[in-house]
Each structure stands twice: as structure tokens, then as C-alpha cells.
mmCIF file of C-alpha atoms in Angstrom:
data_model
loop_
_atom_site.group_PDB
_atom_site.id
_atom_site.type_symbol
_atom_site.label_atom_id
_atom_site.label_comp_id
_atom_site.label_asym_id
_atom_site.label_seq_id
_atom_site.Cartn_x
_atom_site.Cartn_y
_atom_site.Cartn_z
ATOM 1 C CA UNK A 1263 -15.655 -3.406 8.264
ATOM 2 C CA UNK A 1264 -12.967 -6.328 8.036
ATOM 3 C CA UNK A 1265 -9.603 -4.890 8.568
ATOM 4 C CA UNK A 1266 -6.140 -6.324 8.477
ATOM 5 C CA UNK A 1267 -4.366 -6.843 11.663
ATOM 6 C CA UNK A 1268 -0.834 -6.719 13.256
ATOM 7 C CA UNK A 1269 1.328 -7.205 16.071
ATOM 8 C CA UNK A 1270 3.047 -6.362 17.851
ATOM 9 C CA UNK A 1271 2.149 -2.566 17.088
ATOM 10 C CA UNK A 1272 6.178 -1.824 18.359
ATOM 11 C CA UNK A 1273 8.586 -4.165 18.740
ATOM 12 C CA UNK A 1274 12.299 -3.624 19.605
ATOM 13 C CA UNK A 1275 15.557 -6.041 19.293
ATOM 14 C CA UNK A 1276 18.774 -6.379 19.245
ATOM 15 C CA UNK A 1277 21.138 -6.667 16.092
ATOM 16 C CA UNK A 1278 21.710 -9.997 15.146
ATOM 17 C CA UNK A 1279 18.236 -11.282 16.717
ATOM 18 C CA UNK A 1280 15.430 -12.805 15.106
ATOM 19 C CA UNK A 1281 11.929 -11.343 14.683
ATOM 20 C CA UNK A 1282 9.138 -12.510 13.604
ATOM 21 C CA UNK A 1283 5.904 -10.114 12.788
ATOM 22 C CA UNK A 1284 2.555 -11.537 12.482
ATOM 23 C CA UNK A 1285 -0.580 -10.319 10.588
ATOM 24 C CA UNK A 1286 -3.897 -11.645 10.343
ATOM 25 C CA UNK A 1287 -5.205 -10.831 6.856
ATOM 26 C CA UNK A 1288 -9.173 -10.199 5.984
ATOM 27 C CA UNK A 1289 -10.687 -13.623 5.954
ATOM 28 C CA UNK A 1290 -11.441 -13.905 2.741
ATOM 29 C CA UNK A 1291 -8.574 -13.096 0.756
ATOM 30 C CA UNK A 1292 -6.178 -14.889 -0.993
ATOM 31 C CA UNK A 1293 -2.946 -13.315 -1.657
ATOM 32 C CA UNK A 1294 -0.453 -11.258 0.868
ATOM 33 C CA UNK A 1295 2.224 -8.772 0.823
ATOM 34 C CA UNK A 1296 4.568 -7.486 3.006
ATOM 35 C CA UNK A 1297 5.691 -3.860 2.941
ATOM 36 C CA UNK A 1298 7.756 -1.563 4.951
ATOM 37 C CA UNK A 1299 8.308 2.165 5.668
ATOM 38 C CA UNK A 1300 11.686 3.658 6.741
ATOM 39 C CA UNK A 1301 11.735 6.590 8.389
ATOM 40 C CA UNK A 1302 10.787 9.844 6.074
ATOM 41 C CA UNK A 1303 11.448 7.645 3.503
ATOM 42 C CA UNK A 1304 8.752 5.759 0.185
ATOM 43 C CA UNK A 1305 6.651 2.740 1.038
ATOM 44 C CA UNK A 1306 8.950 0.127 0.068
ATOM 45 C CA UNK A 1307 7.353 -3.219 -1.605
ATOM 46 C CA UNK A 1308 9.120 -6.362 0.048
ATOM 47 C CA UNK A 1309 7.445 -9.731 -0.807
ATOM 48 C CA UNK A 1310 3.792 -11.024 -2.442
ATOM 49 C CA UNK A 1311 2.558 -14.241 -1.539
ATOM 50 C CA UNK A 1312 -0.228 -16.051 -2.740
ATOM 51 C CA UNK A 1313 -1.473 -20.183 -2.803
ATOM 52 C CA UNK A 1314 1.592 -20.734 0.023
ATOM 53 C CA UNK A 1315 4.312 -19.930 -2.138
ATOM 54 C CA UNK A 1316 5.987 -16.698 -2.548
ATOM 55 C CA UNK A 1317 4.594 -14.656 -6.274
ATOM 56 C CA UNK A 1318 6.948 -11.859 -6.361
ATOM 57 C CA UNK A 1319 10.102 -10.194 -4.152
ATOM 58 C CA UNK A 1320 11.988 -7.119 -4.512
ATOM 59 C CA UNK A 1321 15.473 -6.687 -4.078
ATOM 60 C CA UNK A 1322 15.160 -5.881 -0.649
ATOM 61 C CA UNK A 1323 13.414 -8.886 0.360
ATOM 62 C CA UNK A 1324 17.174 -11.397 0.527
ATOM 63 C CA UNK A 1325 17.805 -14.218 1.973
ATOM 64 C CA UNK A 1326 17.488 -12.588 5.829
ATOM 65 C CA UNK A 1327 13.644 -12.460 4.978
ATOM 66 C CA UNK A 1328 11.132 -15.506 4.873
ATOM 67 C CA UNK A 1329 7.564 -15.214 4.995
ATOM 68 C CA UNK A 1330 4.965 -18.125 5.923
ATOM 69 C CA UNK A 1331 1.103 -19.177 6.192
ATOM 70 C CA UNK A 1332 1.727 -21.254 9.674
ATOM 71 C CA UNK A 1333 -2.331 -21.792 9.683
ATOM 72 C CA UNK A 1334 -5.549 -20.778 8.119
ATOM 73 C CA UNK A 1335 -5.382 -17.104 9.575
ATOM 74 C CA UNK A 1336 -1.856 -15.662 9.968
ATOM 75 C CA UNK A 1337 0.578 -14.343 7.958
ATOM 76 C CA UNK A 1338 4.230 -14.018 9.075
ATOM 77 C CA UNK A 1339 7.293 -11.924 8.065
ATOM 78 C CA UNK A 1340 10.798 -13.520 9.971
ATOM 79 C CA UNK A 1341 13.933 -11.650 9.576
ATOM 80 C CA UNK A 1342 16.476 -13.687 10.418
ATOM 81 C CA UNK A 1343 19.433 -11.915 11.893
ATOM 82 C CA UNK A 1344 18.279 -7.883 12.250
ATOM 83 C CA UNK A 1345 20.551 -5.152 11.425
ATOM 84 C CA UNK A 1346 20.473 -1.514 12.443
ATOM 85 C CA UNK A 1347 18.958 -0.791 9.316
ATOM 86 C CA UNK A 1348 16.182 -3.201 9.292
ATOM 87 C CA UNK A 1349 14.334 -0.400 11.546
ATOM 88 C CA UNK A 1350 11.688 0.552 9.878
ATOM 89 C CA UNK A 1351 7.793 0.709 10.005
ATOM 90 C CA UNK A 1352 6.393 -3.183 8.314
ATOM 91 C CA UNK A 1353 3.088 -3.076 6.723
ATOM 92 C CA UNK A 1354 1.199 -6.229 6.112
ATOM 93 C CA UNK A 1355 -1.715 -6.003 3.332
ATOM 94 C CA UNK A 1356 -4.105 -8.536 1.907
ATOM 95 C CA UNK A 1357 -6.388 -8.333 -1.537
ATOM 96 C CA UNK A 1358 -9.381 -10.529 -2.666
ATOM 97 C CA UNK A 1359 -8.784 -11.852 -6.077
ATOM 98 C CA UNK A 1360 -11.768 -14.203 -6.405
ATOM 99 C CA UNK A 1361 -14.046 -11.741 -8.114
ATOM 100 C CA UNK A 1362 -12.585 -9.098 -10.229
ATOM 101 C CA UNK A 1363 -8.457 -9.309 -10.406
ATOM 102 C CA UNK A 1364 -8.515 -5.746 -10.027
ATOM 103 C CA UNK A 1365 -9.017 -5.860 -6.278
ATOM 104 C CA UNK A 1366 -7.617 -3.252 -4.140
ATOM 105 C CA UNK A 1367 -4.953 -4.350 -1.212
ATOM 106 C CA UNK A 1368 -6.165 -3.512 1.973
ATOM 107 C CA UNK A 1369 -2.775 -2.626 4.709
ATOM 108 C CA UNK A 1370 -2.966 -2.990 7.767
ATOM 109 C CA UNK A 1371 -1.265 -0.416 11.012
ATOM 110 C CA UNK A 1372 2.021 -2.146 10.983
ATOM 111 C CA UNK A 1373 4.422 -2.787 13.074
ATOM 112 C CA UNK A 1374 7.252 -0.386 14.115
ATOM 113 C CA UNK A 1375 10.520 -2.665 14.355
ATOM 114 C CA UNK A 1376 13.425 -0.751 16.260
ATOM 115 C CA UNK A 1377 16.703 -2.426 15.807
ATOM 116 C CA UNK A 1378 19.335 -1.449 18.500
ATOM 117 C CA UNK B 148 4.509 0.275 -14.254
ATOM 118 C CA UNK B 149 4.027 3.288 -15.484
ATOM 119 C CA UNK B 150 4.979 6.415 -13.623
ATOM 120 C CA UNK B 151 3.494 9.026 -12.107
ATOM 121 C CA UNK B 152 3.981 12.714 -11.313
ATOM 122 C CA UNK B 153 2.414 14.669 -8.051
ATOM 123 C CA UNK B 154 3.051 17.659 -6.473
ATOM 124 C CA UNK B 155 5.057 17.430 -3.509
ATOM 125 C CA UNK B 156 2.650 19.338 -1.254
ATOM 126 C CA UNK B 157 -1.210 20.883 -1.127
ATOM 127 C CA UNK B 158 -2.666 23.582 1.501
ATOM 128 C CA UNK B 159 -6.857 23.131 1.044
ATOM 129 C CA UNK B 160 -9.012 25.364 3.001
ATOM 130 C CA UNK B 161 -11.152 22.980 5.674
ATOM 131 C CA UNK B 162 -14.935 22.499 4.120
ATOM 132 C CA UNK B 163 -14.131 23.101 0.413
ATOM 133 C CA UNK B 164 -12.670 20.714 -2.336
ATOM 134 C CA UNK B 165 -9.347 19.377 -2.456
ATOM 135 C CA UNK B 166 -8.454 18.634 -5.710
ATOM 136 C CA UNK B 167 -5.414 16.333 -6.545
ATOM 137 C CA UNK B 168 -3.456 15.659 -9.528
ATOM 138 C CA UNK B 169 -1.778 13.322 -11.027
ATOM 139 C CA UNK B 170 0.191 12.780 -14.534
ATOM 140 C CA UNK B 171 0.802 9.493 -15.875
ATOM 141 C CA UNK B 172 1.742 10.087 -19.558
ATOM 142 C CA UNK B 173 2.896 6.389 -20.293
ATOM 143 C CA UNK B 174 0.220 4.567 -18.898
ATOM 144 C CA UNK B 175 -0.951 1.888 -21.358
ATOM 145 C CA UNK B 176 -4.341 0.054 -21.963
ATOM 146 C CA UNK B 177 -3.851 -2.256 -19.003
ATOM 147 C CA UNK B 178 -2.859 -0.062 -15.979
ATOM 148 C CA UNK B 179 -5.428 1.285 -13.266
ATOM 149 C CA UNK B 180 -4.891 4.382 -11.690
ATOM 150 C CA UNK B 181 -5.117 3.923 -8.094
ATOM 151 C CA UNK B 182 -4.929 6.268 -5.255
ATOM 152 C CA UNK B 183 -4.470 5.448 -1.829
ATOM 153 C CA UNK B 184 -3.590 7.890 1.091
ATOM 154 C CA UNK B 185 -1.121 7.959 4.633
ATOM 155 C CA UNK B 186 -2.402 9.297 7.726
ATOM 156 C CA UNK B 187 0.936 10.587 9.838
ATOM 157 C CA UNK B 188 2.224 6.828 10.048
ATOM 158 C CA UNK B 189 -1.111 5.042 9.887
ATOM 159 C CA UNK B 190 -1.292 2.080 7.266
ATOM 160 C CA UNK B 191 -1.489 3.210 3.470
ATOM 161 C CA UNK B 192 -5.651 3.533 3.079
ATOM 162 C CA UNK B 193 -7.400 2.523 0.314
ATOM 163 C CA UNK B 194 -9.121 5.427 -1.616
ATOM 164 C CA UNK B 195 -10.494 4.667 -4.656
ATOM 165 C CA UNK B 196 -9.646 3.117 -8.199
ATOM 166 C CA UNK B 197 -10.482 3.694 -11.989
ATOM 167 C CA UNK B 198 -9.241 2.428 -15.367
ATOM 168 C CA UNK B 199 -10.711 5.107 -17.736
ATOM 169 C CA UNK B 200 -14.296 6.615 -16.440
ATOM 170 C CA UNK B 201 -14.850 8.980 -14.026
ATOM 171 C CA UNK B 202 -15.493 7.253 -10.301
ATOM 172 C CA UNK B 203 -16.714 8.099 -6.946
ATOM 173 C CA UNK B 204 -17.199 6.445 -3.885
ATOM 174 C CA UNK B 205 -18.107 7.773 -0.378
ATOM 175 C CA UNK B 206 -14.836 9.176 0.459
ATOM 176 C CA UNK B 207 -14.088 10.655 -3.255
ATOM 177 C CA UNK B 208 -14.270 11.070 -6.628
ATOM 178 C CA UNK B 209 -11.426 10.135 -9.063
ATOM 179 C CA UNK B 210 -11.958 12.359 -13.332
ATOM 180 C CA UNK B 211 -9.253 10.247 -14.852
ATOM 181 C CA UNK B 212 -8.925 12.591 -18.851
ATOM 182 C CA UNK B 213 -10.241 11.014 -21.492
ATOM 183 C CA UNK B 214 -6.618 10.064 -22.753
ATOM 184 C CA UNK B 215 -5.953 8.888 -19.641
ATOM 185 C CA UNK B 216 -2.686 10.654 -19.379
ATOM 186 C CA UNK B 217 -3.983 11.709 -15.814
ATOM 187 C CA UNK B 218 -5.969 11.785 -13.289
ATOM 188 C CA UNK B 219 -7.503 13.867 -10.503
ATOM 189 C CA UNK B 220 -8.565 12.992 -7.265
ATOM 190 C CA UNK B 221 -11.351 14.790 -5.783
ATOM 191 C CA UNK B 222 -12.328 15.154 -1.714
ATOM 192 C CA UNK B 223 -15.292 16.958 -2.002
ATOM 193 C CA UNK B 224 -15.620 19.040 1.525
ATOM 194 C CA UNK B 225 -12.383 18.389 3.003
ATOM 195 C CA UNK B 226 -11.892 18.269 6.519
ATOM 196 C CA UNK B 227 -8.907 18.604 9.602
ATOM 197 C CA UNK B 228 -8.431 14.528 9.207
ATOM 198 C CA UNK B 229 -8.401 14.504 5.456
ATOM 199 C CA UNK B 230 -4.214 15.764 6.334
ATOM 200 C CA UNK B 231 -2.209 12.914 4.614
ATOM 201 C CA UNK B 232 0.071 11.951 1.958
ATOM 202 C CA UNK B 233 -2.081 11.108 -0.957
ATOM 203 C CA UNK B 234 -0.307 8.473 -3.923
ATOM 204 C CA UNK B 235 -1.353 8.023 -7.007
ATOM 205 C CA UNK B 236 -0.276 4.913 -8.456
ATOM 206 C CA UNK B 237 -0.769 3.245 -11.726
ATOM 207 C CA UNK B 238 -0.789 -0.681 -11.238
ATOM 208 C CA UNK B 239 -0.317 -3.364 -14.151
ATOM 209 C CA UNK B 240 -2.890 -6.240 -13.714
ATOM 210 C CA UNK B 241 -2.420 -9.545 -15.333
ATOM 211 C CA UNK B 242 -3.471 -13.104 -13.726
ATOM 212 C CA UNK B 243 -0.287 -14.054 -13.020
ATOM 213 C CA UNK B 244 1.637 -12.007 -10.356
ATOM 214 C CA UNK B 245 1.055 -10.754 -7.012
ATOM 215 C CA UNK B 246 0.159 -7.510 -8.853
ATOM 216 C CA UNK B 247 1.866 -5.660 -6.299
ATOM 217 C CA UNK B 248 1.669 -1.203 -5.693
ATOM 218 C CA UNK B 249 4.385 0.465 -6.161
ATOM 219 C CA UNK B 250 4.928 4.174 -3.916
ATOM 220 C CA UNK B 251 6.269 7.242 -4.831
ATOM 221 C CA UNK B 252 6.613 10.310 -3.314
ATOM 222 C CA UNK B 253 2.823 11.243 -3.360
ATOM 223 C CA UNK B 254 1.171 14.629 -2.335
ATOM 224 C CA UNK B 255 1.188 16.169 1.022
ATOM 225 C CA UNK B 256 -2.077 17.669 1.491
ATOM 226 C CA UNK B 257 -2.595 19.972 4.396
ATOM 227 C CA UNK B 258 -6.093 20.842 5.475
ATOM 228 C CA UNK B 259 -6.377 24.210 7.324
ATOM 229 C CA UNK B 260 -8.822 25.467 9.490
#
């Protein structure tokens, strides 16, 4: 079964440094969204993006975020200068919208960013 | 989106049904209930999806009421690895937007032996 796939699986950095997490969405589907997971804490909705251009943001996602389509197959998340509290688990999930509009979004194992 | 209301937590004996529920009094015509679950810190899974008749799929069955004012989710022989946090979530779909899930708390279900 096509899955939804990211890495680094752990990645730690310093405050103040720039990350970059990558995701490979299922092959066939057309919009994106970036989530993330602190600690003991809600799954947090950060950014949708569909046709190269972002379709929704939440609060959360300011201007230290940006999110890009480099190619045909990844899907990247780049906070620009990390604080502390920017630790957190970041899930990456894709959904098919070319049949029904009610298609489910698929997430993938994220990424567990620690900032020290 | 509409909200919804779970029970913080679930014990379900392993090899019998686990039955979830869910209220979501001001859902309108629109909004699917969708349920989705977390293994320990796993990716949120996909479950299983209805707007207002009963569905099932090969991991579960989801009896949404007839006024659709909620829902149950339904594992029919759970086992050790069905231990997660199960959401229910009610998701607005229109053409437009990124259509996005919103979390809540959800239900921690724990399977025992």
C-alpha cells in the first residue's frame, strides 16, 4: 500500500538554525499539509498546500515557516530560525482529490525535531 | 467545524468489541464524520469515514444516528495493537480549501489482555 514518507525520522538543532524536513507524498495526490505534535499535547494543523501555492495556514504557521514543491515528488517544511519551542513531532500528510473531494489525508511517521 | 465530544479514556477486554463514541450535536448537512486513530507517536492513521449511513471497512465499522448528532465507532474483536488514541472529527468539505482535520483530545482506548 502507498504510504507517505519522511525524513529524517529525528532530527536535532540548535536555536536559531535552519531546518528543513522533507516528505515524499503518495504519488498520486494533489494537495499537502503539514502538521505537528508537541509533546502530550493535540495534533496541531500548520499549513495546506495544493497546485504550488499555499490553500490555508493557521496561526502557528508565521513567517519562520515556508513550505515548497522543489520537484515532482517532495514536499518540504523550512523553519527558518528554530526556537526551543519549535520541538515538536512534524507530520506530513497528502489526500487525493481527483475523484471524490471527500478524500481522506493519509500522514505519514513524522519527524521528531529537537531544538536545543 | 463542528465540534466534537469523546471520552477521555476506554479499557476494552482483548477479542471483544470496542465501541467508541462520539457527539457532534452541531454538525450540519455538509460535515463528514471522520475518525482516525494514534499509535503511541506513530502518524495519525486513517480509519474510516461516513456522512450519514452506517459504514464499515476492514478495520471497522462507523453507526453514525440517524440525526447525525453522533457517531460510534466500532472495532469488532479488538486486539493488544488496537491501544491508541482514537479522534473523531467532523470535517467541512467544499471545493475550495485545503479542507484541512482539525484534532481534539480524542479517546484513549486501552486494550487488555
Amino acid at each position: 500500500e502507498p504510504e507517505v514518507t519522511q525524513t529524517p525520522s529525528h532530527q536535532v538543532t540548535q536555536m536559531g538554525q535552519e531546518v528543513i524536513l522533507r516528505c515524499v507524498p503518495i504519488s498520486n495526490h494533489l494537495y499537502f499539509y503539514w502538521y505537528r505534535q508537541i509533546l502530550g499535547q493535540k495534533v496541531e494543523f500548520l499549513v495546506s498546500f495544493y497546485n504550488n501555492e499555499i490553500s490555508e495556514k493557521s496561526e502557528i504557521f508565521d513567517d519562520q515557516f515556508s513550505v515548497e514543491r522543489p520537484d515532482g515528488s517532495n514536499f518540504t517544511l523550512k523553519i527558518r530560525s528554530t526556537k526551543l519551542e519549535d520541538s515538536a513531532m512534524y507530520f506530513c500528510a497528502s489526500s487525493d482529490w481527483r475523484t471524490v473531494y471527500n478524500s481522506p489525508l493519509h500522514f505519514g511517521n513524522g519527524t521528531r525535531l529537537t531544538v536545543t | 467545524d463542528a465540534k466534537t465530544t469523546q471520552p477521555p479514556s476506554m479499557d476494552c477486554a482483548e477479542g471483544r468489541a470496542a465501541n467508541l463514541p462520539c457527539n457532534h450535536s452541531t454538525i450540519s448537512g455538509n460535515e463528514y464524520v471522520y475518525w482516525y486513530r494514534q499509535i503511541h507517536s506513530q502518524g495519525p492513521q486513517y480509519i474510516i469515514h461516513g456522512l450519514k449511513n452506517n459504514e464499515t471497512n476492514e478495520m471497522a465499522s462507523l453507526i453514525i444516528t440517524e440525526d447525525r448528532k453522533s457517531s460510534t465507532l466500532i472495532l469488532p474483536h479488538a486486539t493488544l495493537r488496537d491501544t491508541a488514541v482514537y479522534y473523531c472529527i467532523v470535517r467541512f468539505l467544499n471545493n475550495n480549501a485545503g479542507n484541512m482535520l482539525t484534532f481534539g483530545g480524542g479517546t484513549r482506548l486501552m486494550v487488555k489482555p
